[in-house]
Amino acid sequence: MADPERIALFIDGANLYATAKSLGFDIDYKRLLKEFQSRGRLVRAFYYTALVEDQEYSSIRPLIDWLDYNGYAVVTKPAKEFVDALGRRKIKGNMDIELAVDAMEMADHIDHMVLFSGDGDFRSLVEAVQRKGVRVSVMSTITTQPPMVADELRRQADEFVDLVHLANKIGRDPAERTERMQRFQERRPVTPASAATQDQHHPVDEE
C-alpha cells in the first residue's frame, strides 16, 4: 500500500472565525482535527491568532487553551492597539509572517498543505510551497457577498474547498452548543465576560 499523504493544517484563526460566522455556523475544532486525520497522516495543525495582552479577560483565551491541549500547535503574539482617523479605538494583529515561516519550514516534511484563509497576501506563499512539490488546498468561501477568499489565492491553489460544503463535517451542532452554554452558566455566576466565553470572539482586525 502507498504511504498515507502527510498533511499539515495552517489555520488563520481570525479569518476562519469570520468566514464561519458569515456562513452561519461555529467551527468544532475537535471534529475538524478528526476530519483531516481521516484523510492521511496529519503531521501538524497550526492555529494562529493575535491576542490583546492588556485585557483582563479575552473571550478567545478558553479556545486557545483548549486547542493547546488537544492536538493543535497554537501560535500567538500581542495585538497592537491604535486610534484611527475618526478617533475610534482599533486593534490590529497580523500573523501572516508567522504562518509563512512555519509553512516554508514544514514544506520539506509534508505532501499536502491545507490553508484555512482567504487572504490574498498568501498567494506568493502558496506558489513557493508548490515549487517545493507540495499540493496546496485553500479553505474559505465564495458564497458570501463579497466572497471571503481573494480570487488570486483561489486561482493559485491546487484545490479550493468552499467551507459551506464542510459545515456538516467540521461545524458544531447548534443544540450541543446551547446545552454546553447552559452547563457552563450553571457552574459559574453569569458575568458579561463569562457569557461570552464560549463564543470564540476574535476582537482583532487582520489586514
XYZ file of C-alpha atoms in Angstrom:
207
model
C 0.000 0.000 0.000
C 1.103 3.564 -0.663
C 2.149 5.621 2.329
C -0.627 7.906 3.601
C -0.374 11.521 2.494
C 1.415 13.739 5.010
C -0.859 16.710 5.774
C -0.350 19.935 7.717
C -3.109 22.421 8.570
C -2.455 26.167 8.739
C -5.398 27.996 10.320
C -5.623 31.786 10.164
C -7.803 31.988 13.291
C -9.476 35.362 12.824
C -10.057 34.722 9.113
C -11.613 31.275 9.715
C -13.788 32.646 12.520
C -15.099 35.451 10.279
C -15.716 33.038 7.397
C -17.622 30.517 9.506
C -19.634 33.326 11.099
C -20.563 34.669 7.649
C -21.795 31.163 6.760
C -23.816 30.893 9.977
C -22.015 28.100 11.820
C -19.410 27.599 14.540
C -16.248 25.563 13.997
C -15.971 22.395 16.081
C -12.180 22.105 16.303
C -12.295 18.532 17.581
C -14.302 17.449 14.537
C -12.037 19.487 12.244
C -8.987 17.617 13.536
C -10.685 14.229 13.152
C -11.791 15.060 9.607
C -8.235 15.649 8.421
C -6.773 12.796 10.479
C -9.069 10.559 8.439
C -7.662 11.891 5.152
C -3.992 10.983 5.714
C -1.207 11.339 8.270
C -1.772 14.675 9.986
C 1.736 15.890 10.786
C 0.798 19.208 12.417
C -2.204 21.506 12.868
C -1.172 25.139 13.382
C -3.580 27.770 14.707
C -2.590 31.457 14.501
C -4.155 34.381 16.316
C -3.150 37.711 17.842
C -4.113 38.368 21.450
C -4.869 41.611 23.261
C -2.445 41.214 26.135
C -3.634 44.107 28.326
C -7.230 42.967 28.560
C -8.170 41.445 31.914
C -10.318 38.949 30.068
C -10.170 37.801 26.486
C -13.071 35.679 25.250
C -10.763 33.765 22.921
C -8.478 32.522 25.725
C -10.575 29.456 26.645
C -10.460 28.395 22.997
C -6.686 28.946 22.831
C -6.173 26.871 25.971
C -8.368 24.061 24.657
C -6.580 23.969 21.290
C -3.199 23.917 23.028
C -4.128 20.783 24.993
C -5.973 18.994 22.191
C -3.604 18.493 19.304
C -3.061 21.981 17.875
C 0.168 23.962 17.717
C -1.053 27.403 18.809
C 0.946 30.431 17.652
C 0.066 33.788 19.210
C 1.528 37.268 19.521
C 0.360 40.510 21.129
C -2.050 42.582 19.065
C -1.362 46.280 18.545
C -3.854 48.889 19.667
C -4.247 52.233 17.901
C -6.734 55.051 17.330
C -7.923 55.579 13.771
C -8.529 58.906 11.978
C -12.055 59.126 13.412
C -10.827 58.604 16.969
C -12.067 55.026 17.214
C -10.048 52.503 19.203
C -8.911 49.730 16.901
C -6.934 46.550 17.461
C -4.797 45.017 14.747
C -2.854 41.788 14.650
C -1.380 40.201 11.567
C 0.015 36.646 11.740
C 0.969 36.319 8.052
C 4.734 36.217 8.639
C 4.499 33.614 11.396
C 2.304 31.388 9.233
C 4.547 31.800 6.171
C 7.742 30.935 8.076
C 6.183 27.787 9.551
C 4.795 26.730 6.169
C 8.166 27.071 4.452
C 9.854 25.120 7.254
C 7.237 22.348 7.057
C 7.203 22.143 3.252
C 10.020 19.572 3.101
C 8.188 17.271 5.502
C 4.655 17.221 4.061
C 2.831 16.305 0.846
C -0.251 18.461 1.311
C -0.715 21.902 2.887
C -4.249 22.865 3.904
C -4.647 26.633 4.368
C -7.698 27.944 6.216
C -7.689 31.539 4.993
C -8.955 33.655 2.143
C -6.241 36.308 2.472
C -4.767 37.181 -0.928
C -1.429 38.003 0.721
C -0.831 34.247 0.964
C -0.771 33.756 -2.823
C 3.024 34.058 -3.092
C 3.466 31.688 -0.130
C 1.240 29.100 -1.812
C 3.275 29.427 -5.001
C 6.570 28.996 -3.088
C 5.294 25.902 -1.266
C 4.046 24.428 -4.551
C 7.532 24.854 -6.053
C 8.748 22.511 -3.317
C 6.392 19.841 -4.632
C 3.658 20.295 -2.032
C -0.016 20.251 -3.010
C -1.968 23.180 -1.516
C -5.671 23.312 -0.687
C -7.336 26.574 0.315
C -10.393 26.500 2.578
C -12.648 29.568 2.508
C -15.882 30.572 0.773
C -17.125 32.268 -2.361
C -20.796 32.024 -1.364
C -20.813 35.294 0.618
C -21.116 38.787 -0.832
C -18.363 39.779 -1.235
C -16.531 36.414 -1.290
C -14.272 35.772 1.731
C -11.465 34.431 -0.472
C -9.277 36.543 -2.749
C -9.534 35.499 -6.377
C -5.746 35.321 -6.824
C -5.395 32.936 -3.869
C -8.164 30.676 -5.146
C -6.574 30.536 -8.606
C -3.123 29.733 -7.207
C -4.296 26.825 -5.047
C -4.228 23.271 -6.385
C -7.654 22.817 -4.853
C -10.211 25.239 -3.462
C -12.757 23.865 -0.993
C -15.736 26.005 -0.055
C -16.319 25.751 3.686
C -20.044 25.668 3.074
C -19.524 22.067 1.855
C -17.583 21.147 5.014
C -20.035 22.653 7.506
C -21.691 19.301 8.250
C -18.277 17.729 8.941
C -16.493 20.443 10.943
C -19.399 22.557 12.221
C -20.693 22.436 15.764
C -24.171 21.069 16.431
C -26.212 24.143 17.499
C -28.106 22.001 20.042
C -24.823 20.839 21.587
C -23.637 24.437 21.811
C -26.826 25.507 23.645
C -26.560 22.573 26.031
C -22.902 23.348 26.782
C -23.689 27.027 27.390
C -26.389 26.020 29.896
C -23.971 23.713 31.742
C -21.345 26.430 31.739
C -23.697 29.053 33.172
C -24.848 26.653 35.907
C -21.240 26.130 37.019
C -20.320 29.788 37.499
C -22.003 33.167 38.003
C -23.030 34.832 34.788
C -20.975 37.964 34.067
C -20.569 39.840 30.780
C -17.225 38.136 30.389
C -18.317 34.586 31.218
C -21.371 34.836 28.994
C -19.059 35.477 26.055
C -16.563 32.721 26.864
C -17.822 30.079 24.511
C -18.479 32.485 21.647
C -14.955 32.338 20.190
C -14.884 36.090 19.513
C -11.905 37.388 17.614
C -11.630 41.061 18.535
C -8.728 41.590 16.186
C -8.642 43.081 12.703
C -6.210 41.313 10.384
C -5.493 43.435 7.391
